[in-house]
Structures are given as structure tokens and as C-alpha cells.
mmCIF file of C-alpha atoms and ligand atoms in Angstrom:
data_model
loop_
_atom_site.group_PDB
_atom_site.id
_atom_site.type_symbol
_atom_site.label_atom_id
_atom_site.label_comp_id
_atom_site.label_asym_id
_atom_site.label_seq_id
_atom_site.Cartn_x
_atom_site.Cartn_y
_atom_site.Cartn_z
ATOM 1 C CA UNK A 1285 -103.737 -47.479 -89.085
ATOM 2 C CA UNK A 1286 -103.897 -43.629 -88.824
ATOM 3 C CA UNK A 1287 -103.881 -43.235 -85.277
ATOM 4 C CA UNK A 1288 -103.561 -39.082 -84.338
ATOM 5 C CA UNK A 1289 -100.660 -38.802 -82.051
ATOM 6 C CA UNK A 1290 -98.463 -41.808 -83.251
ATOM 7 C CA UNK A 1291 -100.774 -44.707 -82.048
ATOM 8 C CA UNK A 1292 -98.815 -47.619 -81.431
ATOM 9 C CA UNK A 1293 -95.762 -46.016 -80.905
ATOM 10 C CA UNK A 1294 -97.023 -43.873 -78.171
ATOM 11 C CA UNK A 1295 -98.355 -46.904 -76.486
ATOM 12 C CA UNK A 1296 -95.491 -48.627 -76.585
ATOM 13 C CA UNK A 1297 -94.256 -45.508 -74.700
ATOM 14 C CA UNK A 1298 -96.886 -45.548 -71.977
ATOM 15 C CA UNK A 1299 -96.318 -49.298 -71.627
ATOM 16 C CA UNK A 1300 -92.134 -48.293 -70.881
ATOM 17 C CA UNK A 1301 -92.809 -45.538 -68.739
ATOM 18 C CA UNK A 1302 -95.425 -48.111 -66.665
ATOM 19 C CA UNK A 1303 -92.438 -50.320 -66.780
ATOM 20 C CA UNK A 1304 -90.095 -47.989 -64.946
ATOM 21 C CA UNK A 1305 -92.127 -47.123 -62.726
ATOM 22 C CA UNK A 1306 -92.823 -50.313 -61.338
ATOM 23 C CA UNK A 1307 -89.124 -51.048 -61.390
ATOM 24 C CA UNK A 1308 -88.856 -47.752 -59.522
ATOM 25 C CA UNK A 1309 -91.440 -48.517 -57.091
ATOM 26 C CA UNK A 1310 -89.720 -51.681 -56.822
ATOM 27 C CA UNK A 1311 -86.938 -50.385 -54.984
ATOM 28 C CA UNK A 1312 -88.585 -48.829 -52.468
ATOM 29 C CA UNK A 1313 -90.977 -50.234 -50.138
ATOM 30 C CA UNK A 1314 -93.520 -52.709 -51.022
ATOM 31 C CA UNK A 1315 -97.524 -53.141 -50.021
ATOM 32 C CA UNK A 1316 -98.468 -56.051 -50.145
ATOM 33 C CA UNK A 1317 -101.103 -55.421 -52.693
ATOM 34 C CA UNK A 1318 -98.432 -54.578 -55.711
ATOM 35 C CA UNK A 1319 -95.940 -57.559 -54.899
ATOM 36 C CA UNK A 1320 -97.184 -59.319 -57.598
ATOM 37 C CA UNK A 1321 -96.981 -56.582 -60.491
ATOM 38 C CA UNK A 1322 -93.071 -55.636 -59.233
ATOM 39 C CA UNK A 1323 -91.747 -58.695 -59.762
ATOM 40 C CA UNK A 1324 -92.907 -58.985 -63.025
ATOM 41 C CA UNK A 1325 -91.549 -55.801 -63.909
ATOM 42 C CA UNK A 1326 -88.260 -56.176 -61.971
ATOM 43 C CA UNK A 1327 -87.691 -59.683 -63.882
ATOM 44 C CA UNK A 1328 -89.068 -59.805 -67.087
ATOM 45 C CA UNK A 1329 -90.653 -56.409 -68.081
ATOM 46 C CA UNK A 1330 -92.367 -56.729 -71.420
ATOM 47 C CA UNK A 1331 -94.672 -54.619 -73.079
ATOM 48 C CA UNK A 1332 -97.514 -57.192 -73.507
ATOM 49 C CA UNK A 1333 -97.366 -57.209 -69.400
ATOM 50 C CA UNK A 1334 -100.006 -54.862 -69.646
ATOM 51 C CA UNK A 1335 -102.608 -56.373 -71.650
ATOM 52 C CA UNK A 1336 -102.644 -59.112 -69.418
ATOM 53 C CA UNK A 1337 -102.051 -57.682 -66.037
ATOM 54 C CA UNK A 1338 -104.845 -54.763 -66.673
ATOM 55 C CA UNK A 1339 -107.087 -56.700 -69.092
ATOM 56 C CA UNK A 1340 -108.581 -59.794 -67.403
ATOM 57 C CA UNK A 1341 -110.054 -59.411 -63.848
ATOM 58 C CA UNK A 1342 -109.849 -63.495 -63.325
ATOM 59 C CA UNK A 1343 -106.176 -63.409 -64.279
ATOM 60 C CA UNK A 1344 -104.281 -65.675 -61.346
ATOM 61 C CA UNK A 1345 -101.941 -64.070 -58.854
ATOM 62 C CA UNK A 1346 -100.521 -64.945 -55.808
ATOM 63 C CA UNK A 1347 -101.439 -64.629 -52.346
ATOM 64 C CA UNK A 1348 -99.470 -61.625 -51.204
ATOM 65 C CA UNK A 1349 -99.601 -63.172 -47.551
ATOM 66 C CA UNK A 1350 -96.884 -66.049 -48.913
ATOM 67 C CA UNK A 1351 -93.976 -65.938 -46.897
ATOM 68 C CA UNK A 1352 -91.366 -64.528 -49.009
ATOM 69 C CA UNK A 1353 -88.239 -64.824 -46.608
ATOM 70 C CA UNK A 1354 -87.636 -69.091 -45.700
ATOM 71 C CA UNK A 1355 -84.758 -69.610 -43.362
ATOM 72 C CA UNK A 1356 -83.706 -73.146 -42.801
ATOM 73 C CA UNK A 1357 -81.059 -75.037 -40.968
ATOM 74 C CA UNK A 1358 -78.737 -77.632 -42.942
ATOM 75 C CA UNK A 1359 -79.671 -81.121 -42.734
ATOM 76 C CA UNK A 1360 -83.770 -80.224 -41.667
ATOM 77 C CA UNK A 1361 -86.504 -80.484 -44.420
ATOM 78 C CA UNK A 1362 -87.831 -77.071 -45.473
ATOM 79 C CA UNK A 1363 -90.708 -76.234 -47.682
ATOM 80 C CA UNK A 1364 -90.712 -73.249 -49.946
ATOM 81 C CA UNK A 1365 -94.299 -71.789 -50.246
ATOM 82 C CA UNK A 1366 -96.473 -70.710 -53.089
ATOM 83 C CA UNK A 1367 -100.358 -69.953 -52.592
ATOM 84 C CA UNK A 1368 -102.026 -69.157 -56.291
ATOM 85 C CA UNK A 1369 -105.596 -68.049 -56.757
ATOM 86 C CA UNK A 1370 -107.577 -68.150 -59.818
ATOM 87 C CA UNK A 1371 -105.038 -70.677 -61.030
ATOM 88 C CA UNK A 1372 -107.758 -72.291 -63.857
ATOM 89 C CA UNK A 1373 -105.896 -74.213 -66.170
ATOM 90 C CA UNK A 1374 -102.440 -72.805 -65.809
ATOM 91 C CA UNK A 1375 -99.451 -74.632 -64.458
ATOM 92 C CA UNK A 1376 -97.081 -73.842 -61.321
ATOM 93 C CA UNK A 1377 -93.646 -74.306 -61.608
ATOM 94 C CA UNK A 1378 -90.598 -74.025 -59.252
ATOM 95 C CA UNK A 1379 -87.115 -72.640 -60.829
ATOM 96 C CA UNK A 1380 -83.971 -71.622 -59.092
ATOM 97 C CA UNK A 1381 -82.525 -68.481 -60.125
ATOM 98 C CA UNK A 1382 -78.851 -69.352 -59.363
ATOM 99 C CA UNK A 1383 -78.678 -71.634 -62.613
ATOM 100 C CA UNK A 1384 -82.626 -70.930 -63.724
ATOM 101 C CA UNK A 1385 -82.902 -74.447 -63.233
ATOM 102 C CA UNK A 1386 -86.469 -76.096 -62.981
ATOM 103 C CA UNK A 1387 -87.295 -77.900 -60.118
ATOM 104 C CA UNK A 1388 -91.107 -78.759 -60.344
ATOM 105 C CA UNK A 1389 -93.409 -78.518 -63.114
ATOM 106 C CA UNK A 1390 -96.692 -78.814 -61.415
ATOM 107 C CA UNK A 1391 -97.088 -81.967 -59.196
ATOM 108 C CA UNK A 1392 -93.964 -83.882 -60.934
ATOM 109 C CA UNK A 1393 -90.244 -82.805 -59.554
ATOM 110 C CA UNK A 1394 -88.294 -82.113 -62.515
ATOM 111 C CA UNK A 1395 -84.939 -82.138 -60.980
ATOM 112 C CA UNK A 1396 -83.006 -85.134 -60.867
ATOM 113 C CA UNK A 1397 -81.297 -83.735 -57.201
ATOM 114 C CA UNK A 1398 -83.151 -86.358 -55.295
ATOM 115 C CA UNK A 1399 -83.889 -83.472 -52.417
ATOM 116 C CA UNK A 1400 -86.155 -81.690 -54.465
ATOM 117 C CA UNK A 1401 -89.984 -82.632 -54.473
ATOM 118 C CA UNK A 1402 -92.911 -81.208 -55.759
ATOM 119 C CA UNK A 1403 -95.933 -81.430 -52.994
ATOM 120 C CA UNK A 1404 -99.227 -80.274 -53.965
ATOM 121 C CA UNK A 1405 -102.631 -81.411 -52.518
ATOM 122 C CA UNK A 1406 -105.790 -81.902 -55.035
ATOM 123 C CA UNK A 1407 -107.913 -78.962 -54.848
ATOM 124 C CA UNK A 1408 -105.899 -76.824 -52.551
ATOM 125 C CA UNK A 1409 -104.041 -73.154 -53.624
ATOM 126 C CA UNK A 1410 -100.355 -74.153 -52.580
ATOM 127 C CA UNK A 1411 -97.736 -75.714 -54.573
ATOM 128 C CA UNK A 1412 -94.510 -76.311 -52.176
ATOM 129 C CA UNK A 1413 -91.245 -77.011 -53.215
ATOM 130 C CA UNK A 1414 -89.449 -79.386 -50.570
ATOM 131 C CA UNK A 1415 -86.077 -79.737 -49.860
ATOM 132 C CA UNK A 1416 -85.009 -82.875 -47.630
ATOM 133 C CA UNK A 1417 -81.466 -82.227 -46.746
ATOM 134 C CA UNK A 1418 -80.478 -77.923 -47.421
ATOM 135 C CA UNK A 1419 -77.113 -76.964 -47.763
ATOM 136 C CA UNK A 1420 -75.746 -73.734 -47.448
ATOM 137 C CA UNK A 1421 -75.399 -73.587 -50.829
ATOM 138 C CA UNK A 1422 -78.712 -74.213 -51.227
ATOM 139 C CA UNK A 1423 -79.316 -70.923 -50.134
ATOM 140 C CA UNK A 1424 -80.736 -68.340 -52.722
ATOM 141 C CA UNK A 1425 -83.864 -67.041 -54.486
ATOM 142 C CA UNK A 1426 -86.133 -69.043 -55.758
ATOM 143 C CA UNK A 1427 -88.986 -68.576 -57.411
ATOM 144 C CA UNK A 1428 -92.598 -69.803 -58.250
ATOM 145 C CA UNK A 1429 -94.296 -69.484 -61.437
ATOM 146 C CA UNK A 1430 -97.458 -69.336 -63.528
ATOM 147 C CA UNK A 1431 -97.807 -70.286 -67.268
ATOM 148 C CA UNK A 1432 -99.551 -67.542 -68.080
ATOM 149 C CA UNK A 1433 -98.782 -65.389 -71.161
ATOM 150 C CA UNK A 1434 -95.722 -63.692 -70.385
ATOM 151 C CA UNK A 1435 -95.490 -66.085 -67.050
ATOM 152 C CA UNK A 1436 -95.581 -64.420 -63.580
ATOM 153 C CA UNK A 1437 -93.244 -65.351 -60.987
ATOM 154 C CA UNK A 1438 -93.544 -64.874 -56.699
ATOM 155 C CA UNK A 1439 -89.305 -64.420 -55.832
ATOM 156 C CA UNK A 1440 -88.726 -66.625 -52.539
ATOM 157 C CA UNK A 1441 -85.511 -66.126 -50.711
ATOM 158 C CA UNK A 1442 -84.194 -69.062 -49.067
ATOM 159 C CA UNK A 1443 -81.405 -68.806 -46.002
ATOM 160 C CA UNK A 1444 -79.578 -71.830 -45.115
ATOM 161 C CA UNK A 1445 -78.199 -71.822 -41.688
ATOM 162 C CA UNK A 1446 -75.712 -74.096 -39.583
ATOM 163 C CA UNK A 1447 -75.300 -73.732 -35.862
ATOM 164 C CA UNK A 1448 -72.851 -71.306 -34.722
ATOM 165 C CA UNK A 1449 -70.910 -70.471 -31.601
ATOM 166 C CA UNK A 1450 -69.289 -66.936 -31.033
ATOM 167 C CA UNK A 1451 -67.339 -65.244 -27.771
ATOM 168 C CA UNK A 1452 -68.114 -61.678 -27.552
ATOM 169 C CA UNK A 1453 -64.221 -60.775 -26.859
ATOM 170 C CA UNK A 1454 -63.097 -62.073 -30.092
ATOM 171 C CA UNK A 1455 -59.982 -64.237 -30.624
ATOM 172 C CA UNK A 1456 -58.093 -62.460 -27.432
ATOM 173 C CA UNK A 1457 -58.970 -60.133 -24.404
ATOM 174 C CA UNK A 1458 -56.277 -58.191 -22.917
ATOM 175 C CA UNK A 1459 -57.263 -57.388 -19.109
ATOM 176 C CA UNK A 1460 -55.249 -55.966 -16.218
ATOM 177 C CA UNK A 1461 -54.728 -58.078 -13.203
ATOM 178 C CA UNK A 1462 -56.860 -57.275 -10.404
ATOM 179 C CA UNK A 1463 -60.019 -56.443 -13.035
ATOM 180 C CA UNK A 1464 -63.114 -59.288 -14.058
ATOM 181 C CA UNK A 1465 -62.956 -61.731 -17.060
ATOM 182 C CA UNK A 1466 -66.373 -61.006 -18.211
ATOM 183 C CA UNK A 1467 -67.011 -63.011 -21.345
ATOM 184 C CA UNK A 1468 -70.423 -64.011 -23.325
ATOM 185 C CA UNK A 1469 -70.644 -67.106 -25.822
ATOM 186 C CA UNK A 1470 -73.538 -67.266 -27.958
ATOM 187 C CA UNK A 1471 -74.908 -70.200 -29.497
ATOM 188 C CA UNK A 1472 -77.201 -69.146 -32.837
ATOM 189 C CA UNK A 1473 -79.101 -71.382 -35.417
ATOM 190 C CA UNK A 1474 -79.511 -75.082 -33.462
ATOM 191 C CA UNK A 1475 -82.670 -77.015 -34.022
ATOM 192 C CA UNK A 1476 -83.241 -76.259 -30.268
ATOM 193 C CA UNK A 1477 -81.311 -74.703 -27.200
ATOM 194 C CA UNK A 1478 -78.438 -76.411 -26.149
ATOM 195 C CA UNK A 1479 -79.221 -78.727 -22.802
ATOM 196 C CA UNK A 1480 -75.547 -77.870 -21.700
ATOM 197 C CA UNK A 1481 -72.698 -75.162 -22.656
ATOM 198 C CA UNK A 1482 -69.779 -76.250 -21.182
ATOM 199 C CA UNK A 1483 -67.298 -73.477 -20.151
ATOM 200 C CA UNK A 1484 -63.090 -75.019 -20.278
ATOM 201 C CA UNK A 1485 -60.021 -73.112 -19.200
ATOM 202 C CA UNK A 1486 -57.183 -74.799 -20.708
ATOM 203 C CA UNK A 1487 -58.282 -78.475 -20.077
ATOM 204 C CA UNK A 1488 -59.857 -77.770 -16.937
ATOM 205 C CA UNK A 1489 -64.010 -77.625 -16.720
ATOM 206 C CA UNK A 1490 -64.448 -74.389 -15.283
ATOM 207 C CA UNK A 1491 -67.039 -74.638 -11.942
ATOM 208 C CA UNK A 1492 -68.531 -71.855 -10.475
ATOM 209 C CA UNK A 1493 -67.926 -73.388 -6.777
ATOM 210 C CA UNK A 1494 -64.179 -74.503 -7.505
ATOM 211 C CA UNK A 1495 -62.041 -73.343 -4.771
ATOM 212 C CA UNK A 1496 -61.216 -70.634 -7.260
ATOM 213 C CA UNK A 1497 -63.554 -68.720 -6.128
ATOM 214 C CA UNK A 1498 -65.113 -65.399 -7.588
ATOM 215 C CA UNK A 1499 -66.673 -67.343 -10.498
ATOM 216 C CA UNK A 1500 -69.877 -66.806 -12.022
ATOM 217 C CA UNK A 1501 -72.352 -68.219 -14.780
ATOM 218 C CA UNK A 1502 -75.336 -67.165 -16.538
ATOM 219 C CA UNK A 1503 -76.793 -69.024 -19.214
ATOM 220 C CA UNK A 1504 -80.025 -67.781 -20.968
ATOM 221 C CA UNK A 1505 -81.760 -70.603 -23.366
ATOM 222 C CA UNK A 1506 -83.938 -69.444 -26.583
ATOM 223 C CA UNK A 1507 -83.798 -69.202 -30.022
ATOM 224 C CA UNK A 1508 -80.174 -67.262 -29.128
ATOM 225 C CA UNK A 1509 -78.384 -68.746 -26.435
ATOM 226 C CA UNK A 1510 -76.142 -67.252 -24.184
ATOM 227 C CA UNK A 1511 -73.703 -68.281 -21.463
ATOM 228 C CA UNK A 1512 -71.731 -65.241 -19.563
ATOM 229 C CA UNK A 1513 -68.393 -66.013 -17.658
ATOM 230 C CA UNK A 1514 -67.360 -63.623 -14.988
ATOM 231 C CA UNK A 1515 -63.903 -64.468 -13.255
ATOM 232 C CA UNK A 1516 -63.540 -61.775 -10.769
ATOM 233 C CA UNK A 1517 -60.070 -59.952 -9.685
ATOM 234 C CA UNK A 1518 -58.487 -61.970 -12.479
ATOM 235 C CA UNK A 1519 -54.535 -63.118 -11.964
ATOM 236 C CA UNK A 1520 -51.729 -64.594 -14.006
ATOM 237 C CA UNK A 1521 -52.965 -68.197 -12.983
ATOM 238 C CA UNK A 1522 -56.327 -67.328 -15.091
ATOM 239 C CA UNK A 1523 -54.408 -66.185 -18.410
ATOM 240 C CA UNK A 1524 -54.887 -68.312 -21.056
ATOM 241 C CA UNK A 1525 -57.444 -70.222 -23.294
ATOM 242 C CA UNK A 1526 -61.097 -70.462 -22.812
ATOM 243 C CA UNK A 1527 -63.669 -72.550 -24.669
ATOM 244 C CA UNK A 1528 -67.045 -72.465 -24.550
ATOM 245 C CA UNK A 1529 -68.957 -75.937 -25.934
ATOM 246 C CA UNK A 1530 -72.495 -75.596 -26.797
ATOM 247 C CA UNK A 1531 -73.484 -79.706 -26.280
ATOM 248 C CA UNK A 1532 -75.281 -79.220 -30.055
ATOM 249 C CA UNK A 1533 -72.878 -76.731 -31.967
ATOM 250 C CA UNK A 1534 -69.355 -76.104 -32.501
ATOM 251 C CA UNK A 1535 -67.373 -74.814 -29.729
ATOM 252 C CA UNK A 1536 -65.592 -71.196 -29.793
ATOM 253 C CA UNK A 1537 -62.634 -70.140 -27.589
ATOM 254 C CA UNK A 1538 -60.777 -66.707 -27.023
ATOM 255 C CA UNK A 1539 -57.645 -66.277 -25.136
ATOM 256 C CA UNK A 1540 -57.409 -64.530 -22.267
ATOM 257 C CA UNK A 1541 -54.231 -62.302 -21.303
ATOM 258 C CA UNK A 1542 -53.721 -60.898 -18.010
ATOM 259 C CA UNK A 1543 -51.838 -57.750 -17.766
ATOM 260 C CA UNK A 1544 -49.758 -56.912 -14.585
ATOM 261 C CA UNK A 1545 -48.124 -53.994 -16.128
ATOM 262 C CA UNK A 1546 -44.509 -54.690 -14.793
ATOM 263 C CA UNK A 1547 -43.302 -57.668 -17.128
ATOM 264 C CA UNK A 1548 -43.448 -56.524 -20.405
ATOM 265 C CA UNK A 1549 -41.530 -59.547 -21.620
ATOM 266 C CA UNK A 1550 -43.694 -62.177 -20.251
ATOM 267 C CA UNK A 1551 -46.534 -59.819 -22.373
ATOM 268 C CA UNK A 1552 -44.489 -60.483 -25.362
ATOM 269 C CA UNK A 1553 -44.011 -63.917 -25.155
ATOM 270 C CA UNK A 1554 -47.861 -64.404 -24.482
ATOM 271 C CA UNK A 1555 -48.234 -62.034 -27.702
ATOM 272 C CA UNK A 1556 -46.039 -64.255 -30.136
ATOM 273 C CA UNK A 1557 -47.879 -67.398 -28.492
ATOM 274 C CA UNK A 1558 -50.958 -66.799 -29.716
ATOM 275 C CA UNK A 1559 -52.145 -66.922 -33.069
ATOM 276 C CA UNK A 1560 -53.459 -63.075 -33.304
ATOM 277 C CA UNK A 1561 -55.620 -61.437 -36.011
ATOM 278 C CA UNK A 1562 -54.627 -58.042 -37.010
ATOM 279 C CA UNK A 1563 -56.240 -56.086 -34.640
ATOM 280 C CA UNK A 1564 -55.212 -57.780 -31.682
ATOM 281 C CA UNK A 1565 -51.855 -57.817 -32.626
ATOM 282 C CA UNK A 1566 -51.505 -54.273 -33.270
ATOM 283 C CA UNK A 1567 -52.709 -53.494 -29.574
ATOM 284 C CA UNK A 1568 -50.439 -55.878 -28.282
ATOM 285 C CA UNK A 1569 -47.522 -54.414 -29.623
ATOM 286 C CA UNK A 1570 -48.620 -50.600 -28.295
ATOM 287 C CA UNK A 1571 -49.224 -52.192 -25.004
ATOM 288 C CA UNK A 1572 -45.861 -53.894 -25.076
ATOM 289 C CA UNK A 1573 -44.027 -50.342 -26.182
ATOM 290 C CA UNK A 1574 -46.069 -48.859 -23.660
ATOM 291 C CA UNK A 1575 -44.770 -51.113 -20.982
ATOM 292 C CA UNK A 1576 -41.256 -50.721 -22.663
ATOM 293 C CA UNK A 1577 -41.483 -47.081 -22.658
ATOM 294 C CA UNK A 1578 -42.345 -46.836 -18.751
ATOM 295 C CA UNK A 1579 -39.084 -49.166 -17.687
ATOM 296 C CA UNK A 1580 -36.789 -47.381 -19.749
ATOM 297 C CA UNK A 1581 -38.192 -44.237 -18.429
ATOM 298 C CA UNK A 1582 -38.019 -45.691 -14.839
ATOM 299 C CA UNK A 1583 -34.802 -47.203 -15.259
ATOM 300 C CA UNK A 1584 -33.704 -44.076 -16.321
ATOM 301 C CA UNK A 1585 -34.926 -42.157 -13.633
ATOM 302 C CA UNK A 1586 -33.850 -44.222 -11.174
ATOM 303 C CA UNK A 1587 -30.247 -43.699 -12.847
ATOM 304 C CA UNK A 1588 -30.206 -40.230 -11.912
HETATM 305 C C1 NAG B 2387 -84.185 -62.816 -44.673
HETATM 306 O O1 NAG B 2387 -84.280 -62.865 -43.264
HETATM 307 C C2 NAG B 2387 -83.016 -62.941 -42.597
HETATM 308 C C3 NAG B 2387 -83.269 -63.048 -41.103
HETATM 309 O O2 NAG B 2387 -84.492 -63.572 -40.803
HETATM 310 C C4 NAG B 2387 -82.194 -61.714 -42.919
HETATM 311 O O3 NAG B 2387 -80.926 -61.820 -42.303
HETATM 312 C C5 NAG B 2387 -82.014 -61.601 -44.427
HETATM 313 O O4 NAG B 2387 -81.338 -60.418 -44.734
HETATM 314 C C6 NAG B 2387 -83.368 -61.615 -45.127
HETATM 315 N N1 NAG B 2387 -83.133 -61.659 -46.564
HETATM 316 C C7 NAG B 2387 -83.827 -60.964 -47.440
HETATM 317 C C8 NAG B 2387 -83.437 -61.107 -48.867
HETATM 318 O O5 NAG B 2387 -84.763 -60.238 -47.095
HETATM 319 C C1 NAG B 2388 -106.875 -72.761 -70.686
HETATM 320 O O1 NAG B 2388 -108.208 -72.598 -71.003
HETATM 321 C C2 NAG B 2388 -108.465 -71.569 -71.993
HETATM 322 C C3 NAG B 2388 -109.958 -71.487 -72.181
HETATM 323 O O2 NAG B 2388 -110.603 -71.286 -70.969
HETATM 324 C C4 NAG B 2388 -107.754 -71.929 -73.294
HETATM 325 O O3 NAG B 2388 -107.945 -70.882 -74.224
HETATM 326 C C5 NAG B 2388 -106.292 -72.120 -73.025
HETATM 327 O O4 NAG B 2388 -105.630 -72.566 -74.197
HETATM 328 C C6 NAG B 2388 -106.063 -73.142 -71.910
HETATM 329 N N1 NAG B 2388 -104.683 -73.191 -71.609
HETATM 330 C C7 NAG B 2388 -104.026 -74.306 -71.355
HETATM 331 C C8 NAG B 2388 -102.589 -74.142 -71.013
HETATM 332 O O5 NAG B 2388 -104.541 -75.374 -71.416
HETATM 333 C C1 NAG B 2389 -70.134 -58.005 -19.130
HETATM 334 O O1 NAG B 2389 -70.156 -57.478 -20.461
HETATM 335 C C2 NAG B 2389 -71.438 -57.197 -20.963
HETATM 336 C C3 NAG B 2389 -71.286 -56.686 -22.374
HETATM 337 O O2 NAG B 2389 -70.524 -57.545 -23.129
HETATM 338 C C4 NAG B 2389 -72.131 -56.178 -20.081
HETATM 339 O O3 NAG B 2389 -73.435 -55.954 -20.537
HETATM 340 C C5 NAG B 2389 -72.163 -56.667 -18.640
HETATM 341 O O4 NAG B 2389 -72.709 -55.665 -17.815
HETATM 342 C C6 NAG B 2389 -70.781 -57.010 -18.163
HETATM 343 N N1 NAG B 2389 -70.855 -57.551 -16.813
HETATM 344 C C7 NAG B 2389 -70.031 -57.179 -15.835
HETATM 345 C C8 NAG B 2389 -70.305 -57.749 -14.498
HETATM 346 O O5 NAG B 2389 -69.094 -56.439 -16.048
#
């Protein structure tokens, strides 16, 4: 050929260097202009990218206003969006990275998981990818592609969600007697608010007017749902477990421990009870030695 500086080989260069770049840009954050070029280069970066990307000005891309982030909830249908311009005569396909499995080829679902399907009005710019039933373990990136010469893919992450129920104290709250019970269950990821979260103690349905007394709920109802307990100047009659029961999610409970300071073995009892996690444990037992500590000390003063 007898290109001056090395011809193809410096091109091939340039070409590399363009390459890391974009996988460098790729990292950081994206406009919404260059989505299309960085996943290229983050996937499959090859060398003829460039001829393509660069050389044909009614080359299809995607609409860089395609959601790129799809969370779901198990069991409800959700759709997985691609909208291509300048398609012409190329083909859209569906694959899931996980396996690289192909879901859709065009209109036609290539899967044989009966979930998947292919939808795709004549004439219009999306091609969606359906799912009837998501699992969890559907969740993962997806992602759409065109048959162009290398083909160019749009990444789409999919989250699969299932309701879920937490209490802000964690598995157990230690309180002294005399202070408030102040716990907050939250209900995330249901189709819609709960009508009803339920609050138990024990087996009992806790009500704010029971004779009781010094009881108090708040629930808040939105796309996270709270319900907040306060049981004021708490007492050894309000130890023990309490549940909260979203009416559409899975109930949570924490157990409650009321600390009078003077009974150290009643404390330890109430500490092997329970099932504990780590934490927990731990500041049982330096409460316990705490409360051992003091009635040796006392005992011992009161010796002298
Ligand atoms: C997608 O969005 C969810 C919340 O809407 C977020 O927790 C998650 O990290 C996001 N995932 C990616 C890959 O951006
Ligand atoms: C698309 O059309 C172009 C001509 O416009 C042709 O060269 C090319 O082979 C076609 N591709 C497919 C996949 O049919
Ligand atoms: C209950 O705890 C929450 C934090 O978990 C706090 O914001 C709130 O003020 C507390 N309420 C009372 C009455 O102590």
C-alpha cells in the first residue's frame, strides 16, 4: 500500500485508543446523547465499530429517552422497552445476558419459556419484550439489539421485586421500664398500599383505646408504607413479641425486652429465650454483666 506513517497499522491504533476511551467514558457519567456508542464499546468493541458508527448518517440507533432501569413485582406482567429509529431493513432482537439466551427475533418469541413474548405494532419504533409472570430470578440485564454490521445493543436492567415487611428495631429492642416502645414497620414493593396493617402483641390485637392505655398509631399509605407503634411508660406486662401484618405482604415481628434494671436473671432468661442475631446478643450479655456487676458491688457494699 505505501501509506507514510504505517497506514493501516496506525489506524488500527486510532480505532483502539477510540475504543478506550469510550470504555473510559463509560464509567463515568453518561449523556444521553453517547448511550448508544458506550455500550457498543463496553460490550463488543471492534475495530470495524468505527466505519459504521462514523460512516453512515442513516445508520439506526436507539432512542436515548428508553427507559433503561424496569423494576417489576413477581407475579405482574412487565414490558421491557426498546424504541429504534432509522431501523430500515434491520431486525430487533431481545437476548438475556445471564445465559445470552435469545428471547425475540423480531415479532416471533424465540424462547420456548412460555412468559416471554415478542410485542411489536406495524409501523411503530418499539419492540417490547413481555414477561407474564417475573421471578426474582428473572431479574438481570437484558438487552435489545440491531442486526447491523457488528450489531448494536441498548443494555436494560430489569429488578424483580416481592413485597416486603421490615420493623425498624430489628429482631429485638432492649428498653428500660418506665421509657416508650416506639417502633415503625414498613411495608415496601405491594401492587398497592395495604388497606390494613395489623399491629399483634403476643396473640393479642393491639388497640390504641384498650384499657392499656398510652397507645398510639400512625400509619402513612404510599408507595412505602408505614405504621409507627408508640407504647408509652412501657412495663414488664408489655415485654415480649410484636408483629406487624401488612393485609397484602408478609408480616415482620421484633421482640420487645423491658429492662427494670434490678433482675438481672429474669434479663437472662428473656436473653436465652429468644432467638438473637449476633448483635443483639452481644448487648445482652454486657447488659446482663452490667446488671451482675452492680449487685455484686451492692451486695458487697451492703456487707460492709
Ligand atoms: C435500578 O433502580 C433501582 C431502584 O429504582 C435501584 O435500586 C438499582 O440500583 C438500579 N439499578 C441499576 C443497575 O441502575
Ligand atoms: C438491507 O438493505 C440494503 C440495501 O438498502 C441491503 O444491502 C442489505 O443487504 C439489506 N439487509 C438485509 C438484512 O436485508
Ligand atoms: C420514634 O422513632 C423514630 C425513628 O425511628 C423517630 O423519628 C420518632 O421521633 C420517634 N418517636 C417518638 C415519640 O419517640
Amino acid at each position: 500500500m505505501g501509506h507514510a506513517a504505517g497506514g493501516p497499522k496506525s489506524a488500527l491504533w486510532i480505532s483502539l485508543l477510540h475504543g478506550f476511551l469510550f470504555l473510559v467514558a463509560d464509567s463515568g457519567t453518561e449523556s444521553p446523547h453517547d448511550i448508544t456508542t458506550m455500550d457498543i464499546s463496553s460490550r463488543r468493541f471492534r475495530a470495524e465499530f468505527l466505519q459504521e458508527w462514523s460512516g453512515s448518517p442513516d445508520a439506526p440507533y436507539f432512542d436515548p429517552s428508553t427507559p433503561r432501569n424496569i423494576t417489576g413485582l413477581v407475579g405482574h406482567p412487565v414490558r421491557l422497552l426498546c424504541r429504534v429509529k432509522n431501523l430500515q431493513n434491520r431486525t430487533v432482537s431481545w437476548v438475556r445476558h445471564r445465559d445470552i439466551h435469545l428471547l425475540t427475533v423480531g415479532r416471533y418469541t424465540y424462547t420456548s419459556d412460555q412468559r416471554f413474548e415478542a410485542q411489536h405494532k406495524p409501523r411503530s419504533e418499539e419492540w417490547a419484550l413481555r414477561i407474564r409472570s417475573p421471578q426474582r430470578r428473572d431479574s438481570g440485564q437484558y438487552e435489545c439489539q440491531i442486526s447491523t454490521t457488528p450489531p448494536i445493543g441498548h443494555a436494560v436492567y430489569l429488578n424483580i421485586v416481592e413485597p416486603e415487611t421490615s420493623v425498624s428495631s430489628g429482631p429485638e429492642l432492649f428498653i428500660q421500664a418506665g421509657s416508650t416502645i416506639n417502633l415503625t414497620c414498613t411495608v415496601r414493593h405491594t401492587p398497592e398500599p395495604p388497606t390494613s396493617i395489623t399491629w399483634t402483641h403476643g396473640d393479642q390485637i393491639i388497640n390504641f383505646d384498650s384499657a392499656r392505655g398510652g397507645i398510639s398509631l400512625v400509619t402513612e399509605k404510599g408507595l412505602k408504607s408505614t405504621s409507627r407503634l408508640l407504647v408509652q411508660r412501657a412495663r414488664g406486662a408489655d415485654a415480649g413479641l410484636y408483629t406487624c401484618g401488612p393485609n397484602n405482604a408478609p408480616s415482620a415481628s421484633t421482640r420487645v425486652h423491658v429492662l427494670s434494671g434490678e433482675h438481672p436473671a429474669a434479663m437472662q432468661q428473656g436473653c436465652a429465650k429468644s432467638t438473637l442475631d449476633k448483635t443483639s446478643s452481644i448487648v445482652c450479655c454486657l447488659i446482663i454483666l452490667y446488671a451482675l456487676t452492680r449487685t455484686t458491688f451492692d451486695n458487697l457494699q451492703s456487707g460492709t
